[in-house]
mmCIF file of C-alpha atoms and ligand atoms in Angstrom:
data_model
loop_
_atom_site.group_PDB
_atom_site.id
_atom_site.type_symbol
_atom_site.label_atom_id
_atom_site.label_comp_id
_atom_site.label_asym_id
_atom_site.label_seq_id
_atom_site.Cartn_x
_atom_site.Cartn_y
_atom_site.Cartn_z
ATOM 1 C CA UNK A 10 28.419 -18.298 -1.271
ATOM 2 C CA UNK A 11 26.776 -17.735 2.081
ATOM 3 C CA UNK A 12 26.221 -20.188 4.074
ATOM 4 C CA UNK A 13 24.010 -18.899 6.629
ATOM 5 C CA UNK A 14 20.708 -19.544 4.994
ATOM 6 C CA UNK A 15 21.165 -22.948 3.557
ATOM 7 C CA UNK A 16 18.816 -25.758 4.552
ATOM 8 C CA UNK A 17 19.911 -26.400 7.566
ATOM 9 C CA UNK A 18 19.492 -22.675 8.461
ATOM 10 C CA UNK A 19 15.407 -22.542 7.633
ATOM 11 C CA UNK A 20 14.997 -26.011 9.192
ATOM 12 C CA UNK A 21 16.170 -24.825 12.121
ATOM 13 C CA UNK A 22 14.276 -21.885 11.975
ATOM 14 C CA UNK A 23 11.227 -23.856 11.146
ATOM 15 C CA UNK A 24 11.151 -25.498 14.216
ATOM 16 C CA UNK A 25 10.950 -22.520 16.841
ATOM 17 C CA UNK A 26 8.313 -21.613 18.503
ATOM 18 C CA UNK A 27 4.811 -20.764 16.411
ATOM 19 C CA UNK A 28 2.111 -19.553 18.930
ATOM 20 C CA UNK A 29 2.616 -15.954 18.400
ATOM 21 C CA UNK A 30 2.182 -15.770 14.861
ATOM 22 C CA UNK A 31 0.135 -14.726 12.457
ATOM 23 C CA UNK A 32 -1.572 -16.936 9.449
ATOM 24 C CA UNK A 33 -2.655 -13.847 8.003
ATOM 25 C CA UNK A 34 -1.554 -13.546 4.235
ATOM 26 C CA UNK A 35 0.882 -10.480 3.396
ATOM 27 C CA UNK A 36 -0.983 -7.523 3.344
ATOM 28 C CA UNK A 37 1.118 -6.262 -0.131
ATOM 29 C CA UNK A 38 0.088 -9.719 -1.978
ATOM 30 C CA UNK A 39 -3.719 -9.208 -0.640
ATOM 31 C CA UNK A 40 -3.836 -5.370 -1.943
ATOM 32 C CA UNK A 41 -2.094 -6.069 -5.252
ATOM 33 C CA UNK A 42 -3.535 -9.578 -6.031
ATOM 34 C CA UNK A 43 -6.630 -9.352 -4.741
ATOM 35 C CA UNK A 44 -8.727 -8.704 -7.944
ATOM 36 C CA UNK A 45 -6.318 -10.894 -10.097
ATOM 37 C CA UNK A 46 -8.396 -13.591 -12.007
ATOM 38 C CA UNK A 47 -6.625 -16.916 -10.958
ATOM 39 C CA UNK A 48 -4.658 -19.207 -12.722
ATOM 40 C CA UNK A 49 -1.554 -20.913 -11.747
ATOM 41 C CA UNK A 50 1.008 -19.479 -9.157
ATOM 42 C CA UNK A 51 3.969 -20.525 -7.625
ATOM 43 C CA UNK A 52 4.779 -19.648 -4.182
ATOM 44 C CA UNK A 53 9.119 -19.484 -4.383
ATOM 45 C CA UNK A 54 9.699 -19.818 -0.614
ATOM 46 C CA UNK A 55 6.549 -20.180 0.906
ATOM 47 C CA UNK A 56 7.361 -20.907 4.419
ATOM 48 C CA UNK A 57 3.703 -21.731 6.235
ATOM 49 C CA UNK A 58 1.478 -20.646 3.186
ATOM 50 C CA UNK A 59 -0.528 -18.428 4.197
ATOM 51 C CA UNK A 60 -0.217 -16.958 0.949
ATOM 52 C CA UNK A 61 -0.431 -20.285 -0.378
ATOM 53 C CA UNK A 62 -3.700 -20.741 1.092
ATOM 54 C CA UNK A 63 -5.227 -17.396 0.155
ATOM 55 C CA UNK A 64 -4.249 -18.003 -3.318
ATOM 56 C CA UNK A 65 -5.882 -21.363 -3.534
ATOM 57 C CA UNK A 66 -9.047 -20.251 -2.026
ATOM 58 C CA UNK A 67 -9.654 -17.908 -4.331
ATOM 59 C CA UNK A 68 -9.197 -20.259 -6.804
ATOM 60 C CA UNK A 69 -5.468 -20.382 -7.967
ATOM 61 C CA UNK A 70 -3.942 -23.601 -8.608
ATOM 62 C CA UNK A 71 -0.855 -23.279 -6.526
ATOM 63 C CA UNK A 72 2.721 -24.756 -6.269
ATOM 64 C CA UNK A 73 4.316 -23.855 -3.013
ATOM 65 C CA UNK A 74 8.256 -24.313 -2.778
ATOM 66 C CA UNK A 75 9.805 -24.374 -0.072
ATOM 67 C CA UNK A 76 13.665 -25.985 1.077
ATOM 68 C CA UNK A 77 12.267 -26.991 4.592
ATOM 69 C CA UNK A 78 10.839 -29.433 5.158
ATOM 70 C CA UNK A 79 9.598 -28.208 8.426
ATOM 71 C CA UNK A 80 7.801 -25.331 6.696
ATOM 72 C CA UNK A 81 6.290 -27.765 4.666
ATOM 73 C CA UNK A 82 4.666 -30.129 7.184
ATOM 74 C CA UNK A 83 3.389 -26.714 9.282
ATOM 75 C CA UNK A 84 1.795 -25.555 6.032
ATOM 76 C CA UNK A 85 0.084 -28.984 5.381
ATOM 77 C CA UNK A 86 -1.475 -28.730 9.007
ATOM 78 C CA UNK A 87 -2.338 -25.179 8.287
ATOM 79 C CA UNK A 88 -4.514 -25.335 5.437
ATOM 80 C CA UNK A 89 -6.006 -28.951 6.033
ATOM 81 C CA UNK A 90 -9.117 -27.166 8.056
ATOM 82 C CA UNK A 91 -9.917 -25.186 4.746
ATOM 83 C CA UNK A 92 -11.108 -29.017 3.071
ATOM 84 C CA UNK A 93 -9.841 -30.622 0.086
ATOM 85 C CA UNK A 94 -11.944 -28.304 -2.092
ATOM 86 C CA UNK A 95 -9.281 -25.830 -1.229
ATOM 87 C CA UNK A 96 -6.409 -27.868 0.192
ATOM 88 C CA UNK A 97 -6.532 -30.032 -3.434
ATOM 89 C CA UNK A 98 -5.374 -26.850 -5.262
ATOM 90 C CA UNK A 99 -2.072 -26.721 -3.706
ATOM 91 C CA UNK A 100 0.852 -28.909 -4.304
ATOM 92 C CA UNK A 101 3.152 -28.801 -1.857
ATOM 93 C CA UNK A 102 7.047 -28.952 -2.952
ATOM 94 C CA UNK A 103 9.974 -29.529 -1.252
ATOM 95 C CA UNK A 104 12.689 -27.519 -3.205
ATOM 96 C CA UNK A 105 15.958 -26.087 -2.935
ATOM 97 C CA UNK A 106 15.524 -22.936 -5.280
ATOM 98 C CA UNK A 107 19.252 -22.236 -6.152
ATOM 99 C CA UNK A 108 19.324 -25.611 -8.177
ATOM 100 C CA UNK A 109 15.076 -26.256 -8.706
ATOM 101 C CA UNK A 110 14.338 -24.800 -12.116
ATOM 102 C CA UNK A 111 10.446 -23.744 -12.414
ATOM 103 C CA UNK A 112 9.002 -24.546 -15.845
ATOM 104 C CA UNK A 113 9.810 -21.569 -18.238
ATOM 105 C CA UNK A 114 6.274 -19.522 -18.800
ATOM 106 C CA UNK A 115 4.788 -22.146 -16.783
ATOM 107 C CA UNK A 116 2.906 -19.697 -14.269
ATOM 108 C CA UNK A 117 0.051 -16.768 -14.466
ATOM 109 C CA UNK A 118 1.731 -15.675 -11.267
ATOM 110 C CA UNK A 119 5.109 -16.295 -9.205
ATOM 111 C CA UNK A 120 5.678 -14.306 -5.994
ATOM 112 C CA UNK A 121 8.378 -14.301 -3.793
ATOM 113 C CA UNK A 122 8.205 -13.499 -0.309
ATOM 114 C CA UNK A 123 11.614 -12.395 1.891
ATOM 115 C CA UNK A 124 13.155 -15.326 0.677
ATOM 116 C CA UNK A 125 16.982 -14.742 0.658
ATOM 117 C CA UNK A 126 18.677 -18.122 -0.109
ATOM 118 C CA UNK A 127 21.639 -19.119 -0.166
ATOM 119 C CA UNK A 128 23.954 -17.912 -3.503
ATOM 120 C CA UNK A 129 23.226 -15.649 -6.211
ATOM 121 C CA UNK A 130 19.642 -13.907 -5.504
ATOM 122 C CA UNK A 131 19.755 -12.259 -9.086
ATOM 123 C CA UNK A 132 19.833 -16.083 -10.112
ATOM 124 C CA UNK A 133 17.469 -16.441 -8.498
ATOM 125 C CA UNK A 134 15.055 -13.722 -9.546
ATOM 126 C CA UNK A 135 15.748 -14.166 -13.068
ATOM 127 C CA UNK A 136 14.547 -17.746 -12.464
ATOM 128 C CA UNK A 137 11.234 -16.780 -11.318
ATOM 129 C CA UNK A 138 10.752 -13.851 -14.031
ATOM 130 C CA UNK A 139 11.497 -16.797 -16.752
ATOM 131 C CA UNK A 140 8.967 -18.638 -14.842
ATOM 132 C CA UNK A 141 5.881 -16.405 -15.495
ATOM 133 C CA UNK A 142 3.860 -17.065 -18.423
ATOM 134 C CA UNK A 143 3.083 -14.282 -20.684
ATOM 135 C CA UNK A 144 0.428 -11.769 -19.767
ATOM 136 C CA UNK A 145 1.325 -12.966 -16.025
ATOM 137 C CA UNK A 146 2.402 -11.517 -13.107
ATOM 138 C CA UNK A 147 5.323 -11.141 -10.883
ATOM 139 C CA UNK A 148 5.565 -10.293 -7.294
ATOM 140 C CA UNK A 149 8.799 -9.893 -5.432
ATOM 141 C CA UNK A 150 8.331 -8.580 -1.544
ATOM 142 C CA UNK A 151 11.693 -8.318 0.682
ATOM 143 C CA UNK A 152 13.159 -6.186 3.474
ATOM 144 C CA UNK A 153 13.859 -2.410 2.187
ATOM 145 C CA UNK A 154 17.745 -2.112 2.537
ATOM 146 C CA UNK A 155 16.033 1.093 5.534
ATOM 147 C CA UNK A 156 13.776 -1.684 7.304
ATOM 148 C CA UNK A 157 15.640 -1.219 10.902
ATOM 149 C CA UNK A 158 14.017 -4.426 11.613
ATOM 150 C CA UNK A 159 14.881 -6.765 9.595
ATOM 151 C CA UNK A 160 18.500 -5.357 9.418
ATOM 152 C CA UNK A 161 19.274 -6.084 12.961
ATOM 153 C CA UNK A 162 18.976 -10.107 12.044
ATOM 154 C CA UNK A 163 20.486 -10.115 9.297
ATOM 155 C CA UNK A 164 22.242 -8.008 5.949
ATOM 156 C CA UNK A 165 23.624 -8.492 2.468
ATOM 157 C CA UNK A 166 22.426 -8.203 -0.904
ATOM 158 C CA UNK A 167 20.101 -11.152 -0.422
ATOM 159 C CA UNK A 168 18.250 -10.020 2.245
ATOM 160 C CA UNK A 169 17.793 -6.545 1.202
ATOM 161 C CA UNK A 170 17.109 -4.757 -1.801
ATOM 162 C CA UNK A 171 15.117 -2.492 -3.885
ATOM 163 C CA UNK A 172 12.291 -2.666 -6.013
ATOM 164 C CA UNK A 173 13.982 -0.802 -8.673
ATOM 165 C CA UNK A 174 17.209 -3.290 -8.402
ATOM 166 C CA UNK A 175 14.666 -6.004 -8.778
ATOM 167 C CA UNK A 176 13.317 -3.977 -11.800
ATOM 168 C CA UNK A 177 16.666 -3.256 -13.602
ATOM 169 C CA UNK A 178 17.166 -7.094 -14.332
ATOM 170 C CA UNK A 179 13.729 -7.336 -16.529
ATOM 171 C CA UNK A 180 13.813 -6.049 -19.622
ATOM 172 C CA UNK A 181 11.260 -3.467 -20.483
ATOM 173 C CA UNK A 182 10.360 -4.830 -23.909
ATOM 174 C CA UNK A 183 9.290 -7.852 -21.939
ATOM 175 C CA UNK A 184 7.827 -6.398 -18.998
ATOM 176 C CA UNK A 185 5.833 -3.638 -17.393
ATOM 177 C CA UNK A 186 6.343 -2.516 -14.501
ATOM 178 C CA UNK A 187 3.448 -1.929 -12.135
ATOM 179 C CA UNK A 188 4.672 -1.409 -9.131
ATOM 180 C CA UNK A 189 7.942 -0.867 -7.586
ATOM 181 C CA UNK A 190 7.726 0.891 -4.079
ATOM 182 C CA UNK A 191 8.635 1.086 -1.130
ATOM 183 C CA UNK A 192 5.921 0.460 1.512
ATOM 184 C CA UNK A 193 5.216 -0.020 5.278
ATOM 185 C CA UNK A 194 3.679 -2.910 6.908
ATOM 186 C CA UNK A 195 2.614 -2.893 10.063
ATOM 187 C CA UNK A 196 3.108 -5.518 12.683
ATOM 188 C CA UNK A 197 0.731 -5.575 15.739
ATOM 189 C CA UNK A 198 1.043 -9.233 17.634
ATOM 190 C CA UNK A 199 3.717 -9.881 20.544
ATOM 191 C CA UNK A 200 5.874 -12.404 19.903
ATOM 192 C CA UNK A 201 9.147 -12.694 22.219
ATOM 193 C CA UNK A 202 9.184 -16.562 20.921
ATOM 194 C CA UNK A 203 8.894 -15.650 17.640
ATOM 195 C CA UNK A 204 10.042 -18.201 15.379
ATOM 196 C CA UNK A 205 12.198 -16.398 12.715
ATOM 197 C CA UNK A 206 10.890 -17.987 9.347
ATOM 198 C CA UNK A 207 7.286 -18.611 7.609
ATOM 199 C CA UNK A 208 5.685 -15.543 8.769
ATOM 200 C CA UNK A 209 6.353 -12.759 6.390
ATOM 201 C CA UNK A 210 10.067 -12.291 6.824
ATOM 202 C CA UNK A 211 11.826 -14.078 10.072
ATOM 203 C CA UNK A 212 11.890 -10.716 11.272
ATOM 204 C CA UNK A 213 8.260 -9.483 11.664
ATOM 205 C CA UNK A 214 7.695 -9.444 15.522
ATOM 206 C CA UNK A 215 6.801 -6.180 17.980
ATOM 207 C CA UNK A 216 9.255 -5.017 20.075
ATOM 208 C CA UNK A 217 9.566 -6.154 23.546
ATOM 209 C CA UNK A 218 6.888 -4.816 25.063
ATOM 210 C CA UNK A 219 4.921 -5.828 22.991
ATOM 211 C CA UNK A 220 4.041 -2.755 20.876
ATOM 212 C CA UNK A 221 3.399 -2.765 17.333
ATOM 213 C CA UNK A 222 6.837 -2.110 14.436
ATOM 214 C CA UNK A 223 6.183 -0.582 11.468
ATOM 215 C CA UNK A 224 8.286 -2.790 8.715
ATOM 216 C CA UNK A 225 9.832 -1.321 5.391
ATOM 217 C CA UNK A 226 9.384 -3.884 2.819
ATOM 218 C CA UNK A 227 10.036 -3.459 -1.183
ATOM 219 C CA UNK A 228 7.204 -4.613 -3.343
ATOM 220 C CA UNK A 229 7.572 -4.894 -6.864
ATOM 221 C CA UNK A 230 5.065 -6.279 -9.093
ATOM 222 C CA UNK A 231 5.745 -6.424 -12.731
ATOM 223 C CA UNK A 232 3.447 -7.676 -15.955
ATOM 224 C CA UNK A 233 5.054 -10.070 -18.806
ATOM 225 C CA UNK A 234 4.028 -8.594 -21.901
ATOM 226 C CA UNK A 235 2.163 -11.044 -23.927
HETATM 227 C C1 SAM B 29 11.714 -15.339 5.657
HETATM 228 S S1 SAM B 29 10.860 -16.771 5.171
HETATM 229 C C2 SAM B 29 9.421 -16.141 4.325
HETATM 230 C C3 SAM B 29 8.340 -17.159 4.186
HETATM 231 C C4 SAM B 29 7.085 -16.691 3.462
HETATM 232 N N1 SAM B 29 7.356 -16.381 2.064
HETATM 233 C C5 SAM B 29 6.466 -15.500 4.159
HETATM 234 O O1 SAM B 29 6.439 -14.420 3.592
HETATM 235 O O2 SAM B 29 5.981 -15.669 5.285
HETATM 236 C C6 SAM B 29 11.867 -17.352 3.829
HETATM 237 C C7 SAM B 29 11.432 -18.721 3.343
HETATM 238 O O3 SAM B 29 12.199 -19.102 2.219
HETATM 239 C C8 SAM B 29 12.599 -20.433 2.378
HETATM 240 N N2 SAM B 29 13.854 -20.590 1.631
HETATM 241 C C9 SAM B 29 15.046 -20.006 1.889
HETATM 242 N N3 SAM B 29 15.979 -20.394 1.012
HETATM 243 C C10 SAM B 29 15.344 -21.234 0.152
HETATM 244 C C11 SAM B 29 15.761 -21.987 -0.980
HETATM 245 N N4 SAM B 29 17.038 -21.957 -1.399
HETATM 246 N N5 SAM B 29 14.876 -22.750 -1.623
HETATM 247 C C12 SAM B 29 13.580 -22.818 -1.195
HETATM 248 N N6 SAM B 29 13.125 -22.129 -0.127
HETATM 249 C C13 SAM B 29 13.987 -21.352 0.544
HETATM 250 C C14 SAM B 29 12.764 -20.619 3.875
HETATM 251 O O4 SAM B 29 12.682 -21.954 4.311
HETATM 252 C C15 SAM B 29 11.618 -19.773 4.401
HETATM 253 O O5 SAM B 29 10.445 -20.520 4.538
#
C-alpha cells in the first residue's frame, strides 16, 4: 500500500497556500450534472467543495467526505456566505474512504473527483458504484494516464486511469454507461503558490509564467439501472 497519500499527505497539502485558486466547480460535473433533478449526492473526496456547494444550491442534499480535516474547515468557511438555506444541505464528513463504507443504494448521485487514496482504488470505486441508488448516477473524474500535468506530481494506478478501466468494473446488466471520455479542461489562473489539493486535482495550476495548461482528465459517468 502506498503511503504517499495517506492523511497526513492531504493535511499537509491542505494547508498550503489558497489565494490563487479557484472556487469554481469542475467544469465536467457542471456540463454533465447540470440538468440532473436533485436528490442526494455524496461528494467521495471533496477537498474545498466547490462541487459540494454547487450541488447544494441547486438543491441536492449533499454529504461531502473528505480525510482532511483541513479541507474540511476551508470548505465550511467557503460555503458559509451562501446562508443556511444552502449551507444546511450539506453535511460535512470527516472520512477516511479506504475503511468508511457509504450506505449501499443510499445516493441519487456519488462523484468522485481526482481522489487517489491510499490502497486499492478499484476498492474504492466499487464502493462508490454500490453506493448509488438505483436509477442514480455516477461520476468518476481523474487525471488521463496522457495528462502531462498531473503526471509530473505524481503516477500509479491511483492517480491515473481511464474511463473505460473505470467502466470495466460495473457490470452492464447493472449499469449504463453514459459517458466515458477523455476530455480537456482548461486552466487559466496563475498560481506559483498553488496549494496541491481541493482544487480540482493538486495539479491544476498554469505554468510559470503564468499562462493557461490545458489538463487531460477522464470523465466517466454511468446510470444504475433501476
Ligand atoms: C486532488 S484532491 C481533489 C479535491 C476535489 N475533489 C476537487 O476536485 O477539487 C483529492 C481529495 O481527496 C481527499 N482524499 C484523499 N484520500 C482520501 C481518503 N482516503 N479518504 C477521504 N478523502 C481522501 C484529499 O484530502 C483531497 O481533498
Amino acid at each position: 500500500m502506498s503511503r504517499e497519500f495517506d492523511r497526513a499527505y492531504w493535511e499537509e497539502q491542505h494547508s498550503g497556500h489558497t489565494a490563487a485558486r479557484t472556487d469554481d466547480p469542475n467544469p465536467h460535473l457542471v456540463g454533465e450534472l447540470d440538468r440532473l433533478a436533485p436528490g442526494t449526492a455524496l461528494d467521495a473526496g471533496c477537498g474545498h467543495g466547490a462541487e459540494a456547494r454547487w450541488l447544494a444550491a441547486r438543491g441536492w442534499r449533499v454529504t461531502a467526505v473528505d480525510i482532511a480535516t483541513a479541507a474540511l474547515r476551508r470548505a465550511r468557511d467557503r460555503a458559509e456566505p451562501l446562508g443556511a438555506e444552502i449551507t444546511d444541505r450539506i453535511t460535512w464528513l470527516q472520512a477516511d474512504l479506504t475503511d468508511w463504507i457509504p450506505t449501499e443504494r443510499g445516493y441519487d448521485l456519488v462523484i468522485s473527483h481526482y481522489v487517489h487514496p491510499a490502497g486499492s482504488r478499484e476498492v474504492l470505486f466499487r464502493r462508490l458504484a454500490a453506493a448509488v441508488a438505483p436509477g442514480g448516477t455516477l461520476l468518476v473524474v481523474g487525471h488521463h494516464p496522457s495528462d502531462s500535468h498531473s503526471a509530473a506530481r505524481a503516477s500509479g494506478p491511483q492517480v491515473h486511469f481511464t474511463a473505460e478501466e473505470i467502466a470495466a468494473d460495473l457490470d452492464p446488466q447493472r449499469w449504463e454507461i453514459v459517458v466515458a471520455e477523455t476530455r480537456t479542461r482548461s486552466v487559466a489562473e496563475h498560481a506559483d503558490h498553488a496549494e496541491h489539493a481541493g482544487n480540482h486535482g493538486h495539479d491544476a495550476h498554469a505554468d510559470h509564467e503564468g499562462r493557461g495548461a490545458v489538463l487531460r482528465d477522464t470523465v466517466l459517468r454511468a446510470r444504475k439501472r433501476a
